[in-house]
Tab-separated table of C-alpha atoms and ligand atoms in Angstrom:
chain	number	residue	atom	x	y	z
A	1490	MET	CA	0.010	0.035	0.030
A	1491	LYS	CA	1.700	3.169	-1.173
A	1492	ASP	CA	1.188	6.879	0.008
A	1493	THR	CA	3.496	8.684	-2.414
A	1494	PHE	CA	4.885	12.412	-2.492
A	1495	THR	CA	2.092	12.757	-5.456
A	1496	HIS	CA	-0.799	11.814	-3.175
A	1497	LYS	CA	0.488	14.041	-0.150
A	1498	GLY	CA	0.380	16.897	-2.914
A	1499	MET	CA	-3.212	16.242	-3.932
A	1500	ARG	CA	-4.088	15.792	-0.335
A	1501	LYS	CA	-2.663	19.489	0.422
A	1502	LYS	CA	-4.772	20.784	-2.501
A	1503	LEU	CA	-8.045	18.988	-1.091
A	1504	VAL	CA	-7.263	20.751	2.241
A	1505	GLU	CA	-7.277	24.024	0.566
A	1506	THR	CA	-10.602	23.197	-0.941
A	1507	LEU	CA	-12.020	22.380	2.187
A	1508	ILE	CA	-10.617	25.759	3.772
A	1509	ALA	CA	-12.176	27.662	0.900
A	1510	LYS	CA	-15.645	25.856	1.450
A	1511	GLY	CA	-15.555	27.051	5.384
A	1512	ILE	CA	-13.945	24.193	7.137
A	1513	LYS	CA	-12.012	25.844	10.096
A	1514	ASP	CA	-11.199	23.206	12.710
A	1515	THR	CA	-7.339	22.678	12.230
A	1516	CYS	CA	-7.472	19.190	13.860
A	1517	VAL	CA	-10.053	17.927	11.102
A	1518	LEU	CA	-8.070	19.766	8.453
A	1519	ASP	CA	-4.576	18.102	9.703
A	1520	ALA	CA	-6.416	14.601	9.872
A	1521	ILE	CA	-7.742	15.000	6.073
A	1522	ASN	CA	-4.128	15.993	5.176
A	1523	THR	CA	-2.769	12.758	6.987
A	1524	VAL	CA	-5.361	9.798	6.169
A	1525	PRO	CA	-4.698	8.355	2.728
A	1526	ARG	CA	-8.060	8.619	1.207
A	1527	HIS	CA	-7.148	6.824	-2.187
A	1528	LEU	CA	-6.516	3.373	-0.134
A	1529	PHE	CA	-10.273	3.626	1.017
A	1530	MET	CA	-11.576	3.780	-2.625
A	1531	ASP	CA	-12.543	0.810	-4.514
A	1532	SER	CA	-10.221	-0.048	-7.471
A	1533	GLY	CA	-11.193	2.150	-10.658
A	1534	PHE	CA	-11.629	5.120	-8.298
A	1535	GLU	CA	-8.180	5.580	-6.643
A	1536	GLY	CA	-7.286	8.440	-9.156
A	1537	HIS	CA	-10.318	10.475	-8.015
A	1538	ALA	CA	-9.578	10.054	-4.148
A	1539	TYR	CA	-8.699	13.777	-3.654
A	1540	VAL	CA	-11.596	15.271	-5.531
A	1541	ASP	CA	-14.073	16.602	-3.204
A	1542	LYS	CA	-16.776	14.279	-4.219
A	1543	PRO	CA	-18.597	11.111	-2.692
A	1544	PHE	CA	-17.744	7.759	-4.625
A	1545	PRO	CA	-19.195	4.264	-4.721
A	1546	ILE	CA	-18.040	1.404	-2.471
A	1547	ALA	CA	-19.005	-2.244	-2.189
A	1548	ALA	CA	-22.682	-3.189	-1.104
A	1549	ASP	CA	-24.262	-0.076	-3.136
A	1550	GLN	CA	-22.816	2.208	-0.643
A	1551	THR	CA	-20.625	5.299	-0.828
A	1552	ILE	CA	-17.606	6.811	0.718
A	1553	SER	CA	-18.647	10.162	1.892
A	1554	GLN	CA	-17.490	13.376	0.237
A	1555	PRO	CA	-14.512	14.724	2.050
A	1556	TYR	CA	-16.337	18.100	2.883
A	1557	THR	CA	-19.067	16.261	4.552
A	1558	VAL	CA	-16.670	14.196	6.640
A	1559	ALA	CA	-14.917	17.264	7.598
A	1560	ARG	CA	-17.914	19.190	8.497
A	1561	GLN	CA	-19.593	16.564	10.373
A	1562	THR	CA	-16.370	15.733	12.450
A	1563	GLU	CA	-16.158	19.737	13.010
A	1564	LEU	CA	-19.584	19.761	14.281
A	1565	LEU	CA	-18.871	17.043	16.660
A	1566	GLU	CA	-16.891	19.586	18.562
A	1567	VAL	CA	-15.088	16.585	20.653
A	1568	GLN	CA	-11.519	16.866	21.991
A	1569	LYS	CA	-8.795	14.392	21.804
A	1570	GLY	CA	-9.201	11.225	23.892
A	1571	LYS	CA	-12.803	11.485	24.045
A	1572	LYS	CA	-15.374	8.710	23.106
A	1573	VAL	CA	-16.953	8.809	19.785
A	1574	LEU	CA	-19.443	6.273	18.159
A	1575	GLU	CA	-19.935	6.296	14.446
A	1576	ILE	CA	-22.901	4.874	12.711
A	1577	GLY	CA	-22.075	3.761	9.039
A	1578	THR	CA	-18.493	2.394	8.991
A	1579	GLY	CA	-18.643	1.922	5.120
A	1580	SER	CA	-15.287	2.213	3.890
A	1581	GLY	CA	-13.685	3.236	7.197
A	1582	TYR	CA	-12.370	6.592	6.083
A	1583	GLN	CA	-14.529	8.498	8.631
A	1584	ALA	CA	-13.456	6.242	11.059
A	1585	ALA	CA	-9.654	6.791	10.519
A	1586	ILE	CA	-10.292	10.422	10.533
A	1587	LEU	CA	-11.699	10.237	14.010
A	1588	LEU	CA	-8.656	7.979	15.072
A	1589	GLU	CA	-6.170	10.233	13.361
A	1590	MET	CA	-7.639	13.061	15.719
A	1591	GLY	CA	-7.108	10.852	18.829
A	1592	PHE	CA	-10.545	9.879	19.662
A	1593	LYS	CA	-11.732	6.574	21.109
A	1594	VAL	CA	-13.642	5.338	18.268
A	1595	TYR	CA	-16.610	2.647	18.065
A	1596	THR	CA	-18.229	2.195	14.785
A	1597	ILE	CA	-21.162	0.085	13.489
A	1598	GLU	CA	-21.885	-1.228	9.968
A	1599	ARG	CA	-24.863	-3.259	8.950
A	1600	GLN	CA	-23.417	-4.661	5.821
A	1601	ASN	CA	-21.278	-7.732	6.506
A	1602	GLU	CA	-19.219	-7.271	3.205
A	1603	LEU	CA	-18.075	-3.718	4.380
A	1604	PHE	CA	-17.749	-4.775	8.027
A	1605	LYS	CA	-15.280	-7.579	7.261
A	1606	LYS	CA	-13.367	-5.598	4.853
A	1607	VAL	CA	-12.830	-2.605	7.369
A	1608	ASN	CA	-11.993	-5.057	10.136
A	1609	LEU	CA	-9.082	-6.367	8.212
A	1610	PHE	CA	-8.137	-2.924	6.462
A	1611	LEU	CA	-8.068	-0.247	9.271
A	1612	PRO	CA	-5.404	-2.314	11.461
A	1613	LYS	CA	-3.474	-2.710	8.374
A	1614	LEU	CA	-3.167	1.084	8.343
A	1615	GLY	CA	-2.399	1.229	12.075
A	1616	TYR	CA	-5.837	2.502	12.833
A	1617	ARG	CA	-7.411	0.591	15.769
A	1618	PRO	CA	-10.850	1.382	16.775
A	1619	LYS	CA	-11.941	0.374	20.427
A	1620	LYS	CA	-14.570	-1.707	18.556
A	1621	ILE	CA	-15.917	-2.441	15.026
A	1622	ILE	CA	-19.463	-3.637	15.464
A	1623	PHE	CA	-21.561	-5.557	13.076
A	1624	GLY	CA	-25.295	-4.696	13.687
A	1625	ASP	CA	-28.002	-2.062	13.421
A	1626	GLY	CA	-26.705	1.389	14.166
A	1627	TYR	CA	-30.434	2.509	15.114
A	1628	LYS	CA	-29.710	0.853	18.585
A	1629	GLY	CA	-26.425	2.426	19.079
A	1630	PHE	CA	-23.939	0.571	21.267
A	1631	PRO	CA	-25.150	0.827	24.837
A	1632	GLU	CA	-22.334	-1.375	26.321
A	1633	SER	CA	-19.918	1.408	25.851
A	1634	ALA	CA	-22.393	4.322	26.407
A	1635	PRO	CA	-22.389	7.162	27.260
A	1636	TYR	CA	-20.491	9.136	24.171
A	1637	ASP	CA	-19.077	12.496	23.944
A	1638	GLY	CA	-20.223	12.513	20.335
A	1639	ILE	CA	-22.086	10.302	17.850
A	1640	VAL	CA	-21.816	10.958	14.246
A	1641	VAL	CA	-24.548	9.262	11.815
A	1642	THR	CA	-22.939	8.913	8.158
A	1643	ALA	CA	-26.444	7.800	6.702
A	1644	GLY	CA	-29.712	9.779	6.130
A	1645	ALA	CA	-32.033	9.190	8.809
A	1646	PRO	CA	-35.739	9.592	8.542
A	1647	ASP	CA	-36.088	10.571	12.105
A	1648	VAL	CA	-33.586	10.808	14.938
A	1649	PRO	CA	-33.278	7.362	16.608
A	1650	LYS	CA	-34.104	7.623	20.306
A	1651	ALA	CA	-31.446	4.994	21.492
A	1652	LEU	CA	-28.609	7.350	20.170
A	1653	LEU	CA	-29.946	10.479	22.224
A	1654	ALA	CA	-29.949	8.091	25.327
A	1655	GLN	CA	-26.369	7.169	24.650
A	1656	LEU	CA	-24.861	10.852	24.915
A	1657	LYS	CA	-23.285	12.289	27.703
A	1658	ILE	CA	-24.566	15.500	29.191
A	1659	GLY	CA	-22.887	17.955	27.041
A	1660	GLY	CA	-22.317	15.348	24.381
A	1661	ARG	CA	-23.376	15.984	20.602
A	1662	LEU	CA	-25.256	13.918	17.997
A	1663	VAL	CA	-24.536	14.874	14.422
A	1664	ILE	CA	-26.974	13.425	12.084
A	1665	PRO	CA	-28.530	14.022	8.635
A	1666	ILE	CA	-32.324	13.966	8.900
A	1667	GLY	CA	-34.596	13.408	6.122
A	1668	VAL	CA	-35.582	11.169	3.280
A	1669	ASN	CA	-34.658	12.207	-0.353
A	1670	VAL	CA	-32.580	15.384	1.178
A	1671	GLN	CA	-31.128	15.526	4.664
A	1672	ILE	CA	-30.799	18.324	6.977
A	1673	MET	CA	-27.423	18.279	8.807
A	1674	THR	CA	-28.808	18.392	12.680
A	1675	VAL	CA	-26.930	18.514	15.649
A	1676	PHE	CA	-28.615	17.617	19.158
A	1677	THR	CA	-26.553	18.682	22.253
A	1678	ARG	CA	-27.582	17.015	25.590
A	1679	THR	CA	-27.922	19.797	27.773
A	1680	SER	CA	-29.158	17.910	30.704
A	1681	GLU	CA	-30.764	14.395	31.716
A	1682	ASN	CA	-33.965	15.202	29.786
A	1683	LYS	CA	-32.977	18.073	27.340
A	1684	PHE	CA	-31.654	18.406	24.027
A	1685	LYS	CA	-30.841	21.487	22.111
A	1686	LYS	CA	-31.355	21.130	18.342
A	1687	ASN	CA	-29.260	23.134	15.456
A	1688	GLU	CA	-29.424	22.642	11.898
A	1689	TYR	CA	-26.567	23.197	9.202
A	1690	GLY	CA	-27.916	22.897	5.807
A	1691	GLU	CA	-28.766	20.366	3.207
A	1692	TYR	CA	-26.816	16.997	2.241
A	1693	ARG	CA	-27.730	13.986	0.441
A	1694	PHE	CA	-26.847	10.432	1.972
A	1695	VAL	CA	-27.591	6.891	1.357
A	1696	PRO	CA	-30.233	5.893	3.782
A	1697	LEU	CA	-30.032	4.652	7.261
A	1698	LEU	CA	-31.626	1.458	7.456
A	1699	GLU	CA	-33.449	-0.152	10.293
A	1700	ASP	CA	-33.276	-3.958	10.716
A	1701	LYS	CA	-36.762	-4.975	11.583
A	1702	ASN	CA	-36.170	-7.819	14.065
B	1944	LIG	N1	-18.778	6.704	7.122
B	1944	LIG	C1	-18.600	5.978	5.783
B	1944	LIG	C2	-19.750	6.547	4.955
B	1944	LIG	C3	-20.541	5.328	4.480
B	1944	LIG	S1	-21.949	5.431	3.723
B	1944	LIG	C4	-17.328	6.284	5.253
B	1944	LIG	O1	-16.479	7.080	5.629
B	1944	LIG	O2	-16.971	5.661	4.145
B	1944	LIG	C5	-23.175	4.850	5.130
B	1944	LIG	C6	-23.217	3.572	5.616
B	1944	LIG	O3	-24.014	3.379	6.568
B	1944	LIG	C7	-23.142	2.339	4.563
B	1944	LIG	O4	-22.024	1.633	4.704
B	1944	LIG	C8	-24.349	1.766	5.084
B	1944	LIG	O5	-24.381	0.265	5.048
B	1944	LIG	C9	-24.411	1.862	6.560
B	1944	LIG	N2	-25.821	1.896	7.336
B	1944	LIG	C10	-26.900	2.112	6.872
B	1944	LIG	N3	-27.759	1.927	7.800
B	1944	LIG	C11	-27.227	1.350	8.752
B	1944	LIG	C12	-27.479	0.838	10.197
B	1944	LIG	N4	-28.740	0.869	10.543
B	1944	LIG	N5	-26.704	0.600	11.208
B	1944	LIG	C13	-25.321	0.474	10.746
B	1944	LIG	N6	-25.084	0.958	9.651
B	1944	LIG	C14	-25.865	1.280	8.496
């Protein structure tokens, strides 16, 4: 697996694009500048890895657009060493960004093919989540709750109650809500029973699917 001088140059340009689009968090930008996105792409698409676009991966899913990954991570507002749960592991790229930033990462994927692939691939790159979970992200992962931040990387028709319940007080859930178009929404837990809601514009994600059993 190679990360060449050329890739590094392309990543630097991508970071400049993200700054121009409004990303300000330097920890996020440093992580984008470090994680080799081309290694997370399916063959045939590696050449496009540093274009600010989503691309297809296995199981009819997508690797999110770098801007979206950067924006969702920025909106988490989590400090190094804190605990973050990701719903929708997909290619593992978002998880690698979170790990690069020094978070304790838990990530859930419901497609077995993607789960198995990421399980082998992330450690090969030296990225070690606390746990990669094969299951339904709607339920969160109560075993390791509460979390400082939860990031959902698929579009949810509504906010899953289980995810709100697994936030620490002061913790933030970053979730795109909507069916065809999603509104990036942040829920901050202000007390045991209270949540503050903020919205941050329109996005398009693959759907968050619920396993009915
Ligand atoms: N974070 C990923 C984005 C992948 S796209 C990346 O950086 O590449 C969204 C992912 O969410 C898909 O892999 C899809 O299979 C997964 N997904 C959809 N519904 C889910 C659910 N209920 N639980 C867990 N994962 C889910």
